[in-house]
CSV table of C-alpha atoms and ligand atoms in Angstrom, one decimal:
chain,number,residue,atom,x,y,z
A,1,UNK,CA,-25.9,-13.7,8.9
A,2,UNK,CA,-22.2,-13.4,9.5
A,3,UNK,CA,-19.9,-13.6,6.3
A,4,UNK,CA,-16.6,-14.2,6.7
A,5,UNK,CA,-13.7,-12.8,3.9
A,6,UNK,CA,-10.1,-13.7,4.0
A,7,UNK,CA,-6.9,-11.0,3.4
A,8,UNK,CA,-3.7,-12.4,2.3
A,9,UNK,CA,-0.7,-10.2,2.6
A,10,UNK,CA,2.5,-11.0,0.2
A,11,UNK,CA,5.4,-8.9,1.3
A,12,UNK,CA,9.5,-10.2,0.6
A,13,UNK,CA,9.3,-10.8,3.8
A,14,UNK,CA,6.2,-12.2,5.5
A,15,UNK,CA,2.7,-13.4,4.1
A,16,UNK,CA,0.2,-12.0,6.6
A,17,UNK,CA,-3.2,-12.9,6.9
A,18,UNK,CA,-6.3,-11.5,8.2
A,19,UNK,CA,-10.0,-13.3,9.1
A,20,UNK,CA,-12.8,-10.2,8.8
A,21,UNK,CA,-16.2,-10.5,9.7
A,22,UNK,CA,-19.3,-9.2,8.6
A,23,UNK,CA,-22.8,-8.7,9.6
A,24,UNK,CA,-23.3,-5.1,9.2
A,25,UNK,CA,-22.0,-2.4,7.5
A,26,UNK,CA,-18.3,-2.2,8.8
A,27,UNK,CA,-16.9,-6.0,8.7
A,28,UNK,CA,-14.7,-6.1,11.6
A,29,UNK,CA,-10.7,-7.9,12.4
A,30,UNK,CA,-11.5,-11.4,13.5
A,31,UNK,CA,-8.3,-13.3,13.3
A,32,UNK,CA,-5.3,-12.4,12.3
A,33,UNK,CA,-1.6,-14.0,11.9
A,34,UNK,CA,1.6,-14.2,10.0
A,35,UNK,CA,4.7,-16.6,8.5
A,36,UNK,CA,8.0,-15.6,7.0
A,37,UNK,CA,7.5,-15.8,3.2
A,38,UNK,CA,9.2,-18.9,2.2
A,39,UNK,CA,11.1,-17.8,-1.1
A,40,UNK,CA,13.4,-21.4,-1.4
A,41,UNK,CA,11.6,-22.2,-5.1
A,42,UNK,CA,10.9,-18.8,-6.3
A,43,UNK,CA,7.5,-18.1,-6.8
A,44,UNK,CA,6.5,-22.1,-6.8
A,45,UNK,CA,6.5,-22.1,-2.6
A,46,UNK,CA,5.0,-18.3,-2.4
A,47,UNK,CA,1.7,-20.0,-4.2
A,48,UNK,CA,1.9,-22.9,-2.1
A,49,UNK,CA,2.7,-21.3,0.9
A,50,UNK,CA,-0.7,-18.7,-0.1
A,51,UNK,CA,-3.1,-21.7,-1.3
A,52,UNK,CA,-2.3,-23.7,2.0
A,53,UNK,CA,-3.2,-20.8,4.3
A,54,UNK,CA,-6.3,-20.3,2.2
A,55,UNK,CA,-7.3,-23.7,3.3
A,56,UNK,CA,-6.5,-23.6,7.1
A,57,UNK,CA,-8.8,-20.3,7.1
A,58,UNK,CA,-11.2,-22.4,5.5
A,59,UNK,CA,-10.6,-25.4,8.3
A,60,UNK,CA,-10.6,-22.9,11.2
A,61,UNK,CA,-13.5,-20.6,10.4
A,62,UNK,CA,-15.9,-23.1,7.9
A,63,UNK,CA,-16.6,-21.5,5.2
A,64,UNK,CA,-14.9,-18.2,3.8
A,65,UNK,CA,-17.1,-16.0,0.9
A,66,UNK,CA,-14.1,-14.0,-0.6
A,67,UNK,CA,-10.3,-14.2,-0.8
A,68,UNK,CA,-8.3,-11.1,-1.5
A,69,UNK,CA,-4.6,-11.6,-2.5
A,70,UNK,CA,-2.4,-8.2,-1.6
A,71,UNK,CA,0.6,-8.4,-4.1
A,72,UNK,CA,3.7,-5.9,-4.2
A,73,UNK,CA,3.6,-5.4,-7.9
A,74,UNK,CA,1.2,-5.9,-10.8
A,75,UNK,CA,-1.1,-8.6,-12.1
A,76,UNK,CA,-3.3,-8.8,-14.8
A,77,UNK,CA,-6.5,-8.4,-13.2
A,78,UNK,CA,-8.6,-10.0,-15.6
A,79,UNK,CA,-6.6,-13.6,-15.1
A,80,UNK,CA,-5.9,-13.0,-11.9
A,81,UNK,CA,-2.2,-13.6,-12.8
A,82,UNK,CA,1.0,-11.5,-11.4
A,83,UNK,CA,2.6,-9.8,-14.1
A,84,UNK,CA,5.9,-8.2,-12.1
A,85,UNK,CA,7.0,-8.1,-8.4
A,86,UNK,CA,10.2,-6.6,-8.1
A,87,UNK,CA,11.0,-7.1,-4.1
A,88,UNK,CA,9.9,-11.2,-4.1
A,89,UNK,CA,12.0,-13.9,-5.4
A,90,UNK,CA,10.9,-15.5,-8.1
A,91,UNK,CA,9.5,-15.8,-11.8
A,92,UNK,CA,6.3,-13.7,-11.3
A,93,UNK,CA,4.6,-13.4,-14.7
A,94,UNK,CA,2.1,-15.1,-16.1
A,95,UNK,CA,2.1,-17.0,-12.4
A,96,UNK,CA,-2.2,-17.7,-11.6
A,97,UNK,CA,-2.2,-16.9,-8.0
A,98,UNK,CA,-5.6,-15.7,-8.0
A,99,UNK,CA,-6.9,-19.3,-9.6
A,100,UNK,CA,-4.7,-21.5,-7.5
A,101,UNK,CA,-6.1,-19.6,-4.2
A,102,UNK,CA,-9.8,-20.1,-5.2
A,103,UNK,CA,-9.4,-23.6,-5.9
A,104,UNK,CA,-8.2,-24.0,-2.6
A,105,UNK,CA,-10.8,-22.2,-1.1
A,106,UNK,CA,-13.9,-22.8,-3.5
A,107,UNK,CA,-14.7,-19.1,-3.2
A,108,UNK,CA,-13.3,-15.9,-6.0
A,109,UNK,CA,-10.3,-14.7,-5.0
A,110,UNK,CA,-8.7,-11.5,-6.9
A,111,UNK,CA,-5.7,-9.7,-6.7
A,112,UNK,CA,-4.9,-6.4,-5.5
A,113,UNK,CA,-1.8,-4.0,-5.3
A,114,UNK,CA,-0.9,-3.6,-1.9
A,115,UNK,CA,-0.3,-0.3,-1.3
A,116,UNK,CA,-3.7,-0.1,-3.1
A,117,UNK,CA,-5.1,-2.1,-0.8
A,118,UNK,CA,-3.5,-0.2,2.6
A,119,UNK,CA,-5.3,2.7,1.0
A,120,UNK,CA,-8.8,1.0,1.2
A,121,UNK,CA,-8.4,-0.3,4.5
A,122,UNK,CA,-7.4,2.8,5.9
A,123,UNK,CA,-10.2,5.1,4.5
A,124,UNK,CA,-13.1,1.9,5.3
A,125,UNK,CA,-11.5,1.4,8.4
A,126,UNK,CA,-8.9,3.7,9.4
A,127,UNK,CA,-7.1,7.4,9.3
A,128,UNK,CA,-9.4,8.3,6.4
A,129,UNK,CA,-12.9,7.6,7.6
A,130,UNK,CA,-15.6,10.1,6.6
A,131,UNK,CA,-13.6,11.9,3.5
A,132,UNK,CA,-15.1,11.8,0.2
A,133,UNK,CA,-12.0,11.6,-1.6
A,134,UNK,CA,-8.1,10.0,0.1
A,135,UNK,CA,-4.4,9.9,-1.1
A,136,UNK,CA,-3.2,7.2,0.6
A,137,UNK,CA,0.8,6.7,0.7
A,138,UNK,CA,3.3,3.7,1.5
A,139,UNK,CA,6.9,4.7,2.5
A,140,UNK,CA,9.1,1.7,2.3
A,141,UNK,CA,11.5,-0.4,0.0
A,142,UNK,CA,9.6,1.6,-2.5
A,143,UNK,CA,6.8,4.2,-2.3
A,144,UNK,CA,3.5,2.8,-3.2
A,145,UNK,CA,0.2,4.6,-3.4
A,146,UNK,CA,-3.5,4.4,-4.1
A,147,UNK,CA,-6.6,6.7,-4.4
A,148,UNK,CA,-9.9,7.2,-2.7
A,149,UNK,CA,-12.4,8.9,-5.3
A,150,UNK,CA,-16.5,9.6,-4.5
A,151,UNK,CA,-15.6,7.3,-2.1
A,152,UNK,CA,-14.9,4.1,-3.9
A,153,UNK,CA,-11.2,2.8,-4.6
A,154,UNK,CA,-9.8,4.1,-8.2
A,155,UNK,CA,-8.2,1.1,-9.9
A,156,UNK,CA,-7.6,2.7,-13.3
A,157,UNK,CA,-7.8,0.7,-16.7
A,158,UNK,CA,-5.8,-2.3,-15.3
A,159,UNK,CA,-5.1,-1.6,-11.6
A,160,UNK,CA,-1.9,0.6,-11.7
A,161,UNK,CA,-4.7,3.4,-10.8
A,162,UNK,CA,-2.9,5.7,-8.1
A,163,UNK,CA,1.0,5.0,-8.5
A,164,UNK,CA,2.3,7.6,-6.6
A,165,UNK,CA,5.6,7.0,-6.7
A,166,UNK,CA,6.6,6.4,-10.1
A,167,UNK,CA,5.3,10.3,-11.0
A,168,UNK,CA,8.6,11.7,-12.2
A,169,UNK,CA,9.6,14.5,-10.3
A,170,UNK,CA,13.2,15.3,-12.0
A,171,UNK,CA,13.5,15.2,-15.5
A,172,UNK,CA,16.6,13.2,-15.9
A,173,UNK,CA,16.6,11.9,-12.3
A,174,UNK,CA,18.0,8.9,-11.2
A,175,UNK,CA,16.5,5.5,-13.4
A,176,UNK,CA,13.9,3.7,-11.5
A,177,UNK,CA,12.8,0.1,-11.1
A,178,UNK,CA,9.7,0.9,-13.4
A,179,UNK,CA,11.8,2.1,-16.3
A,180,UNK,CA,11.6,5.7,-16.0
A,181,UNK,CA,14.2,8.4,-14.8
A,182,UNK,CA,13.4,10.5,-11.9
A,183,UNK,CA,10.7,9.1,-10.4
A,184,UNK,CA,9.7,9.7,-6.9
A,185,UNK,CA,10.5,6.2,-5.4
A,186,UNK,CA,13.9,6.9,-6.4
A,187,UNK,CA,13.7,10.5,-4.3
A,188,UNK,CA,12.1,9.0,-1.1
A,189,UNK,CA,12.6,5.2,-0.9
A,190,UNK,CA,14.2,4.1,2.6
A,191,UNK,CA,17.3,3.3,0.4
A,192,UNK,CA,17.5,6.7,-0.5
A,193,UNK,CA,16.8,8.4,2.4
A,194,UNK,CA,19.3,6.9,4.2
A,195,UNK,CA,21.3,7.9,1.9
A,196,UNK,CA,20.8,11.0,2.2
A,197,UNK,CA,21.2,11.3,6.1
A,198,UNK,CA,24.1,9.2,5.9
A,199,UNK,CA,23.2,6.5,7.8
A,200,UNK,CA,22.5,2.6,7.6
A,201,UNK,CA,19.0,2.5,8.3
A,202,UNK,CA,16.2,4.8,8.6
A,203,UNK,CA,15.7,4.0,12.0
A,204,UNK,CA,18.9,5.2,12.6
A,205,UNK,CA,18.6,8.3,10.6
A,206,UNK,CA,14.9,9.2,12.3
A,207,UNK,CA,17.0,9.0,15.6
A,208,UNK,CA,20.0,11.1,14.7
A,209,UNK,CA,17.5,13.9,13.3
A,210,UNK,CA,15.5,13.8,16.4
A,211,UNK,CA,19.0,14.3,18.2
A,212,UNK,CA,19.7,17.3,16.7
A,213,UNK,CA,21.7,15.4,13.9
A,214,UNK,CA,22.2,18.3,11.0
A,215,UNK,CA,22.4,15.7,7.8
A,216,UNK,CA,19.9,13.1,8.8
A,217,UNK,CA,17.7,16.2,9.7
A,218,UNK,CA,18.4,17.9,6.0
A,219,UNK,CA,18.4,14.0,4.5
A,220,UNK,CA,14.6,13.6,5.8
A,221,UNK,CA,13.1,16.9,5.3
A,222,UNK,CA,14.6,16.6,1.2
A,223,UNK,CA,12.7,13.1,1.0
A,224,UNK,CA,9.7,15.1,2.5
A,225,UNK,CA,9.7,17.6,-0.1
A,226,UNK,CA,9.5,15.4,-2.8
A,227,UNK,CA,7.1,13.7,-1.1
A,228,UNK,CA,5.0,17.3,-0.4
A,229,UNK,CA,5.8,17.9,-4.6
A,230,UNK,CA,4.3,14.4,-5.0
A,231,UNK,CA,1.2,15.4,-3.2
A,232,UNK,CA,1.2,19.0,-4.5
A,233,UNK,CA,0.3,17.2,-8.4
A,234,UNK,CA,-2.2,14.8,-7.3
A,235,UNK,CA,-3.8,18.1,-4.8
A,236,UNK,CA,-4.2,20.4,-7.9
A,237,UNK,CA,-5.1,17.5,-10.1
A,238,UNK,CA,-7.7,15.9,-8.1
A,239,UNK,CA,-8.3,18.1,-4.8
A,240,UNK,CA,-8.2,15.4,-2.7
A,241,UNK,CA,-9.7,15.6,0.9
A,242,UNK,CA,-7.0,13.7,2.9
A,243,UNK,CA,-3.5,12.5,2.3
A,244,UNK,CA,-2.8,9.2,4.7
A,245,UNK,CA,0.7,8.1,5.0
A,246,UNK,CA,2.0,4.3,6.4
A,247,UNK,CA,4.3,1.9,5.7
A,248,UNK,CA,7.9,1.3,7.9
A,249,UNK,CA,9.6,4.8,6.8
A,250,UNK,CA,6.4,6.6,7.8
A,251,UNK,CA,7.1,6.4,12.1
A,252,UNK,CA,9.3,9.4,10.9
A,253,UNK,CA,5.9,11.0,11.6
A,254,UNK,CA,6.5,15.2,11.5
A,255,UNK,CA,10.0,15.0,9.8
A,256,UNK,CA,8.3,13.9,6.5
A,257,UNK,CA,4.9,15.2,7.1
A,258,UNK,CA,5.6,18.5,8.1
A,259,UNK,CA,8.0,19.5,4.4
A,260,UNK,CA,5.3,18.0,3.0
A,261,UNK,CA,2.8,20.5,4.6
A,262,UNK,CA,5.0,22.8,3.9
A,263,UNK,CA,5.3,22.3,0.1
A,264,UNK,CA,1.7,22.4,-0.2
A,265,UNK,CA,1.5,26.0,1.3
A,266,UNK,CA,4.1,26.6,-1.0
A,267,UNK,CA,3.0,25.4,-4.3
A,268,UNK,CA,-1.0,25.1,-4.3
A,269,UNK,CA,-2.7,28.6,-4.7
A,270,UNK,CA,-6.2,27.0,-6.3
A,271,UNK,CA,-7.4,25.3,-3.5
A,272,UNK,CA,-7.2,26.0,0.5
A,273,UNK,CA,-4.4,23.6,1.3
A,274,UNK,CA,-5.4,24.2,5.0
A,275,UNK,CA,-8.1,21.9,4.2
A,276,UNK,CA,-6.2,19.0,3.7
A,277,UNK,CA,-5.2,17.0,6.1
A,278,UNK,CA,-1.6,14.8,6.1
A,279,UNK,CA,-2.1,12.3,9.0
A,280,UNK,CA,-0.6,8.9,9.8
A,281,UNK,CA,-2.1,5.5,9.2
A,282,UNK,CA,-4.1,4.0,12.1
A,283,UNK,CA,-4.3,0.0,11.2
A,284,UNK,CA,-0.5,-0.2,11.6
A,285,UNK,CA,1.1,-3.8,9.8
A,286,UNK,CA,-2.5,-5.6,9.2
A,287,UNK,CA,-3.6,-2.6,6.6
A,288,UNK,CA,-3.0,-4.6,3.4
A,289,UNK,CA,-4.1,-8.3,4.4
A,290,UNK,CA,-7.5,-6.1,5.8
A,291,UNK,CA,-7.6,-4.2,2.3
A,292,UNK,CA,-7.1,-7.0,0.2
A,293,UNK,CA,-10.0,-8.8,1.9
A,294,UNK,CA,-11.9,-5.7,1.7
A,295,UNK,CA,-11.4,-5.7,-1.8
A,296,UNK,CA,-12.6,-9.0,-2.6
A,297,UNK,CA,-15.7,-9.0,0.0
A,298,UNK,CA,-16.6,-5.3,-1.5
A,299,UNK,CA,-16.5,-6.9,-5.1
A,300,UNK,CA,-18.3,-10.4,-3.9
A,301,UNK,CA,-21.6,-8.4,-2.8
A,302,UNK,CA,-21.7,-5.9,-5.3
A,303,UNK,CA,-22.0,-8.7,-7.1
A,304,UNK,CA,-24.0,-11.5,-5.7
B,1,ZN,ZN1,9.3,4.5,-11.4
């Protein structure tokens, strides 16, 4: 019998949504679709904007078993409520997006992080098929992570499992959104970045270094050695099988990836880095809405 789980996307920008199916042991992309996030009363039209397209998946496919809700922040995921999302307008604590969605759908819905849920998507799904245990990495407005361990998503005590990017990395660095100093969001964030190169945008600066462009060129290959330093700890901490990088900043493909290599034959002498692989995402913009539905189907049958 076919089962079908919905993935909701929240980004600043757009909610995105995806319809997967399942009758076997890989569900598959049945429907997908997005609308700009509409941000005109704070957090009050996100939730309605998220509860009504819960309910025209319901009207368009029947009956939906799971919802998963991808958020760019952190929720409590014992209420199902968002605790803090920098990047989305609004007052996001305390906020019960998870309830609000499952009334609309009569089915559970839970929250994920989203960079945690790119991560499941793309080692269920995507660049990180097959490996036991996957880094997985979102370059963007911030740098988000997640991790893949005996093959099932780590979530740590309250789902802030595998933040990558608020390691610190200098000592007395730059302060970060979280709190801290010197984390790596504040080394390789597309703000900084184009900093770095000099440029407006990283498109821009991605361009400039592939024309021969001396500071963008330096300005990329610095965020990629953070970035490699980044992946150096969590190697040697965790000797993971497959580091797989998305998210906008990542189509800078080779000029972050390969400092990143690089680093690791630099740094890590306990294991043989040639073993691990740093390779691109393969599910492109859909990766989050499929990992947050992912996420709630995975949990539904373990379950039920
Ligand atoms: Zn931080």
């Amino acid at each position: 019998m076919t089962s079908a789980h919905l993935g909701l996307d929240l980004g600043g920008t757009n909610i995105k949504w995806v319809v997967l199916e399942s009758d076997g042991p890989l569900p598959r992309v049945a429907d997908t679709g997005q609308v700009p996030t509409d941000t005109s009363r704070g957090e009050q039209s996100v939730v309605e904007q998220l509860v009504a397209l819960a309910g025209d998946s319901v009207h368009r496919v029947g009956r939906i078993e799971s919802v998963g809700v991808g958020v760019p922040g952190l929720y409590d995921p014992v209420t199902g409520a968002t605790r803090f999302i920098p990047n989305v307008p609004g007052t996001w604590a305390g906020v019960e997006v998870a309830a609000q969605v499952s009334a609309a759908v009569v089915a559970p819905a839970r929250l994920i992080n989203d960079a945690r849920a790119f991560t499941l998507a793309e080692h269920r799904l995507g660049a990180g098929r097959g490996v036991d245990s996957m880094l997985g990495i979102t370059l963007g407005t911030g740098v988000g992570g997640g991790l893949i361990l005996g093959g099932s998503l780590y979530m740590g005590r309250d789902g802030t499992g595998g933040e990558f990017g608020h390691q610190t990395i200098v000592a007395d660095g730059a302060l970060c959104g979280c709190g801290n100093r010197g984390c790596l969001e504040t080394l390789a964030k597309a703000d900084a970045i184009v900093a770095a190169c000099g440029l407006a945008t990283v498109a821009e600066s991605v361009e400039a270094a592939r024309a021969g462009d001396g500071r963008a060129r330096e300005g990329l290959t610095a965020a990629g050695r953070y970035l490699g330093i980044g992946v150096c700890n969590v190697a040697v901490l965790l000797g993971v099988d497959r580091v797989v990088v998305g998210g906008g900043v990542a189509a800078a493909g080779d000029l972050l990836f390969e400092p990143m290599r690089e680093e690791l034959r630099r740094r890590v002498f306990i294991t043989d880095v040639a073993a691990i692989d740093i390779v691109g995402a393969e599910l492109g913009i859909w990766a989050g809405a499929i990992g947050a539905a992912l996420c709630a189907a995975e949990v539904t049958s373990s379950v039920g």
